[in-house]
JSON list of C-alpha atoms in Angstrom, two decimals:
[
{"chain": "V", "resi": 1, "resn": "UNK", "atom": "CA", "xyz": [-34.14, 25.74, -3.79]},
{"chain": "V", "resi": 2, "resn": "UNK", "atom": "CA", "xyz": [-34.88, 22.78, -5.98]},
{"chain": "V", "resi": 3, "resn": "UNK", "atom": "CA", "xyz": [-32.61, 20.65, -2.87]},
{"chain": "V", "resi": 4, "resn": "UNK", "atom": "CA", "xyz": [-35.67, 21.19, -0.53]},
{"chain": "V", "resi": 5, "resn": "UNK", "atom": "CA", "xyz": [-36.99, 17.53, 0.21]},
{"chain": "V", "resi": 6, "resn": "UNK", "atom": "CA", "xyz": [-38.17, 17.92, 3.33]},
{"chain": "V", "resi": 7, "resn": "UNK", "atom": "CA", "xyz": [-40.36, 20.83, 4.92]},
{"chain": "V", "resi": 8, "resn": "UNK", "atom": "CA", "xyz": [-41.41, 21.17, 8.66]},
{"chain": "V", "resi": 9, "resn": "UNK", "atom": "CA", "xyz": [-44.76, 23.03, 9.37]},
{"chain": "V", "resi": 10, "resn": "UNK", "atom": "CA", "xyz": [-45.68, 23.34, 13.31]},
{"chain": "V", "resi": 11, "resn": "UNK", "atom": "CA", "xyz": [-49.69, 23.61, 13.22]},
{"chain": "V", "resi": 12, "resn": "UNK", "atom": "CA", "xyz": [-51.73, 25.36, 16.04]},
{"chain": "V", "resi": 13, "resn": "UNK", "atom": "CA", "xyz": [-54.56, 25.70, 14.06]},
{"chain": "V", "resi": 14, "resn": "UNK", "atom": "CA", "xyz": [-54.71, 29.75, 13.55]},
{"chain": "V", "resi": 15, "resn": "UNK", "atom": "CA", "xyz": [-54.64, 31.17, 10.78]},
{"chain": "V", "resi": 16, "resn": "UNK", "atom": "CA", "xyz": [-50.87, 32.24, 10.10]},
{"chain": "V", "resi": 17, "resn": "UNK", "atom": "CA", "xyz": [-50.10, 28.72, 10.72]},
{"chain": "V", "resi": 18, "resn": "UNK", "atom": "CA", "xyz": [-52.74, 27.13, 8.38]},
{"chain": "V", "resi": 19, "resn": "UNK", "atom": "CA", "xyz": [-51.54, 30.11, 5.92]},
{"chain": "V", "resi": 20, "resn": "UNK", "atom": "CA", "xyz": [-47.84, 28.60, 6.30]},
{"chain": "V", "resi": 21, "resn": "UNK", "atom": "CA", "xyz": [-49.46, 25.65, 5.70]},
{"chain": "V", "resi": 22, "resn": "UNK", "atom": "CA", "xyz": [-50.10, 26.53, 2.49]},
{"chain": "V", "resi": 23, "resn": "UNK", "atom": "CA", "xyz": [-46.89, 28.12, 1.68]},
{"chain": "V", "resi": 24, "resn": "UNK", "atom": "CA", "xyz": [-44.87, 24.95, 2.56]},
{"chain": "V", "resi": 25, "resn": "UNK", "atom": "CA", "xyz": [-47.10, 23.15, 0.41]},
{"chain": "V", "resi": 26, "resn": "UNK", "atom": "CA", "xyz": [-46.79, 25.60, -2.53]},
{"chain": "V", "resi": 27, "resn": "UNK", "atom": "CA", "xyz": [-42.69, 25.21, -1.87]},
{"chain": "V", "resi": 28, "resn": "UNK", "atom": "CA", "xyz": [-43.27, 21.40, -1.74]},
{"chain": "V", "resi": 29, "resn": "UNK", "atom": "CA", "xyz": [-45.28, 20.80, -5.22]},
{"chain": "V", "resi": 30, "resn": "UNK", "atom": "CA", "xyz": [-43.10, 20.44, -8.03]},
{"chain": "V", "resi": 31, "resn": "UNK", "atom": "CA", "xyz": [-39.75, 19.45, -6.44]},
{"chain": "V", "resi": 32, "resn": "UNK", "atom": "CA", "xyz": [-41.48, 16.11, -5.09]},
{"chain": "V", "resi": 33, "resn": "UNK", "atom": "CA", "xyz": [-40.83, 17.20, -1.41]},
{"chain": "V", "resi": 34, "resn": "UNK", "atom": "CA", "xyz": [-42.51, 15.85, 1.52]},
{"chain": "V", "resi": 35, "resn": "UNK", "atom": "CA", "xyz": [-43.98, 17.81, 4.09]},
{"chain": "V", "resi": 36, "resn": "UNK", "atom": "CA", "xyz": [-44.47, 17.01, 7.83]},
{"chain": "V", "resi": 37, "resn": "UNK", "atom": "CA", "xyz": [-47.07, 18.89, 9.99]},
{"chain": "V", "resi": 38, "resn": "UNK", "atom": "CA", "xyz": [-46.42, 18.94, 13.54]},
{"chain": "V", "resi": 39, "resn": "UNK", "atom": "CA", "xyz": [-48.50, 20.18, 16.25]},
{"chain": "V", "resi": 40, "resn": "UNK", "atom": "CA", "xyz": [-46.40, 20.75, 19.93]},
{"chain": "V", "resi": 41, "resn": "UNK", "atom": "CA", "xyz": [-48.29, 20.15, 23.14]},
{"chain": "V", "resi": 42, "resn": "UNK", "atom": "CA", "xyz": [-47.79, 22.97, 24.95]},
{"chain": "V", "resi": 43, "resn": "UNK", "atom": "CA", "xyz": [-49.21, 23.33, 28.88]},
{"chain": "V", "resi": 44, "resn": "UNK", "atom": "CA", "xyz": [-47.07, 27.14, 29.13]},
{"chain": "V", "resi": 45, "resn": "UNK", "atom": "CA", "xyz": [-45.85, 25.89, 32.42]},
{"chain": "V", "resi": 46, "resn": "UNK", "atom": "CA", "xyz": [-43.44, 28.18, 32.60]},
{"chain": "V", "resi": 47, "resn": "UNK", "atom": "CA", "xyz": [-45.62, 31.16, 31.56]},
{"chain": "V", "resi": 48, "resn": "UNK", "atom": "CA", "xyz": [-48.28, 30.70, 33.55]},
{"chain": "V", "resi": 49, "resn": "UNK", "atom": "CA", "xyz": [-46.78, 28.46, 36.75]},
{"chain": "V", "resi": 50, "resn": "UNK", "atom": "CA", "xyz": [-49.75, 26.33, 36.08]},
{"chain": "V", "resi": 51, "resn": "UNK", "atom": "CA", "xyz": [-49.58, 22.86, 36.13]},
{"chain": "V", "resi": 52, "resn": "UNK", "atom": "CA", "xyz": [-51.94, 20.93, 33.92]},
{"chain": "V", "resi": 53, "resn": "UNK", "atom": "CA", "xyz": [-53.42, 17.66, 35.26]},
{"chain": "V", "resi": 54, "resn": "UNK", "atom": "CA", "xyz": [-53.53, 14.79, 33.30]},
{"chain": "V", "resi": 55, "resn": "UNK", "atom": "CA", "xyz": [-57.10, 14.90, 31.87]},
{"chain": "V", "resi": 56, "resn": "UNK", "atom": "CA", "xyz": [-56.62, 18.85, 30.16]},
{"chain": "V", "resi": 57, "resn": "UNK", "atom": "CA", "xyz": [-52.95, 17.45, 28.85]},
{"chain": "V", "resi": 58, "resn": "UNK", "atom": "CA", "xyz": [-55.20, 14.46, 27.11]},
{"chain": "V", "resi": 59, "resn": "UNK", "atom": "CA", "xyz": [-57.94, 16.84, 26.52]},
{"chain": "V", "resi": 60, "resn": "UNK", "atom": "CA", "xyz": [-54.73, 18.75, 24.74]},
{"chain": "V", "resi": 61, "resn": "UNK", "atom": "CA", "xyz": [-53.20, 15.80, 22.76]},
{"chain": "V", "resi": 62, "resn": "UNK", "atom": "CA", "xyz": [-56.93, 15.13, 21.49]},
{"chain": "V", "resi": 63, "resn": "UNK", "atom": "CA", "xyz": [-57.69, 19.04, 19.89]},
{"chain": "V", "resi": 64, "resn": "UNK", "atom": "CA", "xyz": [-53.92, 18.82, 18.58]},
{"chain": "V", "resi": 65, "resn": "UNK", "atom": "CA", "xyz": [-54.36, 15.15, 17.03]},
{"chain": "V", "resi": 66, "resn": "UNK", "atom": "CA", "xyz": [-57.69, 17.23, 15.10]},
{"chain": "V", "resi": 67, "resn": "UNK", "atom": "CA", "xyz": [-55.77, 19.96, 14.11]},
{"chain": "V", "resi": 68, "resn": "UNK", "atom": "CA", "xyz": [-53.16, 17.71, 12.71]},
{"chain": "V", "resi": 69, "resn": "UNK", "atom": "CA", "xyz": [-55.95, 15.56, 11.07]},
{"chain": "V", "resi": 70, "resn": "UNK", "atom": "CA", "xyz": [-56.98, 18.86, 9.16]},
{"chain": "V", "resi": 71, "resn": "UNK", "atom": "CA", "xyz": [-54.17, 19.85, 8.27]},
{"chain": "V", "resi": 72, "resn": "UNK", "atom": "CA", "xyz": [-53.35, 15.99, 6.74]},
{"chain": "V", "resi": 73, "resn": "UNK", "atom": "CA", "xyz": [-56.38, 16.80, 4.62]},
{"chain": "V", "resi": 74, "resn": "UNK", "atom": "CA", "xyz": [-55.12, 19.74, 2.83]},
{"chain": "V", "resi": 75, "resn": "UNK", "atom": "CA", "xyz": [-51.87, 18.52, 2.34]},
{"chain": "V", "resi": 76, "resn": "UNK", "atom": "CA", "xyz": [-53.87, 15.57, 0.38]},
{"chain": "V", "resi": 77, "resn": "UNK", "atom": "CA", "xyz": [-55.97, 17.49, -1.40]},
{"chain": "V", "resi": 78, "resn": "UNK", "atom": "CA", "xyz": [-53.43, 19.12, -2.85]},
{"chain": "V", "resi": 79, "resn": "UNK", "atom": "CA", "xyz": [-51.61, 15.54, -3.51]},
{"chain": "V", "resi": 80, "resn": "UNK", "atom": "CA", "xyz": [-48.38, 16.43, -1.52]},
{"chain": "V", "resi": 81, "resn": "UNK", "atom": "CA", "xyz": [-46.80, 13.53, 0.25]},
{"chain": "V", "resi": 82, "resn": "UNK", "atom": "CA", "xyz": [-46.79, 13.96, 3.80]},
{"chain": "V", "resi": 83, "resn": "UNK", "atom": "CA", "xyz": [-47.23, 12.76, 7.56]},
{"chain": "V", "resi": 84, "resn": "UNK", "atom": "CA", "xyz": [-48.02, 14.70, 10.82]},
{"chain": "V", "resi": 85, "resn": "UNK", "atom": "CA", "xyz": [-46.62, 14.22, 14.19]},
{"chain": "V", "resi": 86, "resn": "UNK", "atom": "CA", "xyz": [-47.87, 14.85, 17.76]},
{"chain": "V", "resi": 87, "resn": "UNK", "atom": "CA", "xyz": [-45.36, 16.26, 20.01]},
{"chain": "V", "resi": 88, "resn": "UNK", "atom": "CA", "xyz": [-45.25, 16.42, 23.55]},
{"chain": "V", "resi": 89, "resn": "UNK", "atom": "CA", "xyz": [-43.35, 19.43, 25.01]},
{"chain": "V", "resi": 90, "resn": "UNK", "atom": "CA", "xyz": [-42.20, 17.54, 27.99]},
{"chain": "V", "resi": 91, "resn": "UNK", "atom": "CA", "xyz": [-41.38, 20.82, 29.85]},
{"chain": "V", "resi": 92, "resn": "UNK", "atom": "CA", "xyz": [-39.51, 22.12, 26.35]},
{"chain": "V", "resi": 93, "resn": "UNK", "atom": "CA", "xyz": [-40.20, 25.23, 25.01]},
{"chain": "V", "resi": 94, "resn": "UNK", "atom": "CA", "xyz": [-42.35, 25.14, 21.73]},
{"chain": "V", "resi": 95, "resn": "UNK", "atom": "CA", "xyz": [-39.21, 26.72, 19.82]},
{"chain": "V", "resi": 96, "resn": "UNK", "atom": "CA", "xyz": [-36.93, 23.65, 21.42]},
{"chain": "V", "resi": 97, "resn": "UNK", "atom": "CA", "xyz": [-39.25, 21.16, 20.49]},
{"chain": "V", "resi": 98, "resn": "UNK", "atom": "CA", "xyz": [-39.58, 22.10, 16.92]},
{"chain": "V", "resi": 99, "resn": "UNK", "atom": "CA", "xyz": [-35.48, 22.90, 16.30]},
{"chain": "V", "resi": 100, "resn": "UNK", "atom": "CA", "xyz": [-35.18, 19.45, 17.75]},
{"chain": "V", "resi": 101, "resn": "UNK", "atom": "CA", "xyz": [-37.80, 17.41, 15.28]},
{"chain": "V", "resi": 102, "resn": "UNK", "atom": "CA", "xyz": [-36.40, 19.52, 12.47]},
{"chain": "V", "resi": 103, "resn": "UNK", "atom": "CA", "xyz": [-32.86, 17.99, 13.45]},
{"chain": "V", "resi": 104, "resn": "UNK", "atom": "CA", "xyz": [-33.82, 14.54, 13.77]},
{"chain": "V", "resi": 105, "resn": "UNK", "atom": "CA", "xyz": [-36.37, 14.21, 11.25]},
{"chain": "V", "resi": 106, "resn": "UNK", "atom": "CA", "xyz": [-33.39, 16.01, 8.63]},
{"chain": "V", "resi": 107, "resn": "UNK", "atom": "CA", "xyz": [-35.32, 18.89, 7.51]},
{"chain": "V", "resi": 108, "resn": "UNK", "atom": "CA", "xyz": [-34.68, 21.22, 4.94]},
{"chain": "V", "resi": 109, "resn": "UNK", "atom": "CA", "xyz": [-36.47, 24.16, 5.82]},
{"chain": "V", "resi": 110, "resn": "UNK", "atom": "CA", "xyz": [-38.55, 24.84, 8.58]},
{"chain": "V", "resi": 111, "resn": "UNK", "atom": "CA", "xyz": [-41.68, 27.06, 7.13]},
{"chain": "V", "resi": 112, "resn": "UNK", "atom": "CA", "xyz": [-44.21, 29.15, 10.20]},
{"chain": "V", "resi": 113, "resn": "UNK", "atom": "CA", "xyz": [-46.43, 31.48, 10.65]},
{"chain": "V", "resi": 114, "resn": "UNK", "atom": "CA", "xyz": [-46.34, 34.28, 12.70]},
{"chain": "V", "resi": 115, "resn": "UNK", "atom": "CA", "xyz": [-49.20, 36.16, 14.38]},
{"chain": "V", "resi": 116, "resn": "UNK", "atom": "CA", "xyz": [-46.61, 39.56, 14.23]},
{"chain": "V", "resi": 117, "resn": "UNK", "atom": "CA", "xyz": [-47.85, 40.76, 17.40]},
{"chain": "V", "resi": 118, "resn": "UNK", "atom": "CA", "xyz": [-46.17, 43.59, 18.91]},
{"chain": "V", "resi": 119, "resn": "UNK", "atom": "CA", "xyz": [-45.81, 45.81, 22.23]},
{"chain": "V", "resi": 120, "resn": "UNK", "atom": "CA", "xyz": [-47.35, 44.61, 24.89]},
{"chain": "V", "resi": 121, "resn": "UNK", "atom": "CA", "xyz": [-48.40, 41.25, 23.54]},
{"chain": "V", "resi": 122, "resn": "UNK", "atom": "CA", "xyz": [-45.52, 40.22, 22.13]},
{"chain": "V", "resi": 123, "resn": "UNK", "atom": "CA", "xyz": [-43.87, 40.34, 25.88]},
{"chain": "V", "resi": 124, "resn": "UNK", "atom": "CA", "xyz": [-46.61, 38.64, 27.26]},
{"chain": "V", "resi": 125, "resn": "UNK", "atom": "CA", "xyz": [-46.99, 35.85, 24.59]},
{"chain": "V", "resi": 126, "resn": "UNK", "atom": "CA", "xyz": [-43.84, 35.79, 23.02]},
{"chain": "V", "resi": 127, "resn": "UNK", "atom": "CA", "xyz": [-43.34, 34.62, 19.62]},
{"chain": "V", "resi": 128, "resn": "UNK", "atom": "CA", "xyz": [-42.88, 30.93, 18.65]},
{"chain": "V", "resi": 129, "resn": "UNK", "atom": "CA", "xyz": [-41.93, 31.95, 15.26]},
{"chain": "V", "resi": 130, "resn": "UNK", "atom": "CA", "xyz": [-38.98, 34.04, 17.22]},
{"chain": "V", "resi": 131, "resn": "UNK", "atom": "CA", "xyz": [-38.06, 31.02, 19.49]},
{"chain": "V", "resi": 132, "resn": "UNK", "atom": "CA", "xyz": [-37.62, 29.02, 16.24]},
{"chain": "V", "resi": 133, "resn": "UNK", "atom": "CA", "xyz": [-35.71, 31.20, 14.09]},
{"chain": "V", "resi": 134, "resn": "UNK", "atom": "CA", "xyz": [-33.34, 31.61, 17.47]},
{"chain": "V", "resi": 135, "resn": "UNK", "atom": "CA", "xyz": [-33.04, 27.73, 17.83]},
{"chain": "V", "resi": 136, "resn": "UNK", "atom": "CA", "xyz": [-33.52, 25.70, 14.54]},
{"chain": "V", "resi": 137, "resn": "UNK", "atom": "CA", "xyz": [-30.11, 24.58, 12.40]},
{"chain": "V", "resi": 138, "resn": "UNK", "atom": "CA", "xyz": [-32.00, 24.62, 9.72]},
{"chain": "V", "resi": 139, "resn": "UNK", "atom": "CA", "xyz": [-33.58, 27.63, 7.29]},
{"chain": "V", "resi": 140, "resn": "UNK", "atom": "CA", "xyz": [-36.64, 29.10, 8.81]},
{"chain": "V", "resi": 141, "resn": "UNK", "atom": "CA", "xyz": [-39.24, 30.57, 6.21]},
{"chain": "V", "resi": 142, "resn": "UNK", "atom": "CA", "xyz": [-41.36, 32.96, 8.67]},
{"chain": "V", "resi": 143, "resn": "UNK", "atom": "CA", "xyz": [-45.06, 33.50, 7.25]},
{"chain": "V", "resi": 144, "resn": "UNK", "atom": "CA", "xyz": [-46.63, 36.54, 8.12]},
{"chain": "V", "resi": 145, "resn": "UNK", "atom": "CA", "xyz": [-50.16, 37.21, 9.24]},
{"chain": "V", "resi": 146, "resn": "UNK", "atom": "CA", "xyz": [-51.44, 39.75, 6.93]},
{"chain": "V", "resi": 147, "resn": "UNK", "atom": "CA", "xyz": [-52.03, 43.46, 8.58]},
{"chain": "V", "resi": 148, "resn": "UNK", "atom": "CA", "xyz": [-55.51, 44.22, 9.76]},
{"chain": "V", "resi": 149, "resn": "UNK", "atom": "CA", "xyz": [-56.00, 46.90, 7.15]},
{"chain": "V", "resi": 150, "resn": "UNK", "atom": "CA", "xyz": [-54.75, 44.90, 4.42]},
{"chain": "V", "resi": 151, "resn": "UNK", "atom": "CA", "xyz": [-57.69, 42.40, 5.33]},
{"chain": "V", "resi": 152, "resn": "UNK", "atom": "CA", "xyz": [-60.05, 45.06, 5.17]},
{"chain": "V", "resi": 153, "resn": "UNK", "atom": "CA", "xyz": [-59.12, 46.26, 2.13]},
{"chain": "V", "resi": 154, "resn": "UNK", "atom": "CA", "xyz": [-59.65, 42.88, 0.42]}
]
């Protein structure tokens, strides 16, 4: 794995993402990779029918330029090089949109977390983690949320 220059993280701002977060910067330290945080603009058109004027979609870019802002402060803390992009789904699904900036940015490794939800929420919410693994050409490292009871029992 020492090949690994460049590692993708899509950001939402839970926790399994910031906790893949972390994991791509743990993969990145050491082999002098660089890591790029991207946060996808995502409306859920087509989940919801629902189309978002344009003052919630700028309300939208502004919480995901935040969330990208925090998560450029971790990566510097822990002195990875780095950069964070904004990306507009432009009626994409989030899956799409991050297979495609791993393509053209040349990633190595794709590296998200993952909420594992299950029955009836996973059908209703889907899984971007899923919708990545299904459509990136690159490695996906999937970071799992840990269980309820293992929380508890910490």
């Amino acid at each position: 794995m020492n090949s690994i220059g460049r590692i993708l993280v899509p950001c939402d701002g839970s926790p399994p993402a910031t906790k893949a977060l972390v994991s791509a910067l743990e993969l990145a330290r050491g082999r002098g990779a660089h890591v790029r945080v991207v946060h996808v603009v995502d409306g859920m058109e087509r989940a919801t029918g629902f189309l978002y004027s344009h003052a919630m979609l700028r309300e939208m870019r502004i919480a995901g330029q935040l969330i990208l802002d925090d998560a450029a402060a971790v990566c510097a803390s822990a002195g990875i090089p780095h950069d964070t992009r904004l990306l507009d789904r432009e009626g994409r699904r989030l899956g799409e949109a991050v297979a495609d900036e791993a393509a053209a940015w040349g990633a190595d490794v794709v590296v998200v977390g993952t909420h594992a939800r299950r029955g009836l929420q996973h059908l209703v919410l889907g899984s971007g983690a899923e919708q990545i693994l299904r459509l990136a050409t690159v490695p996906v490292l999937v970071v799992r949320e840990a269980m309820k009871a293992q929380r508890m029992a910490a």
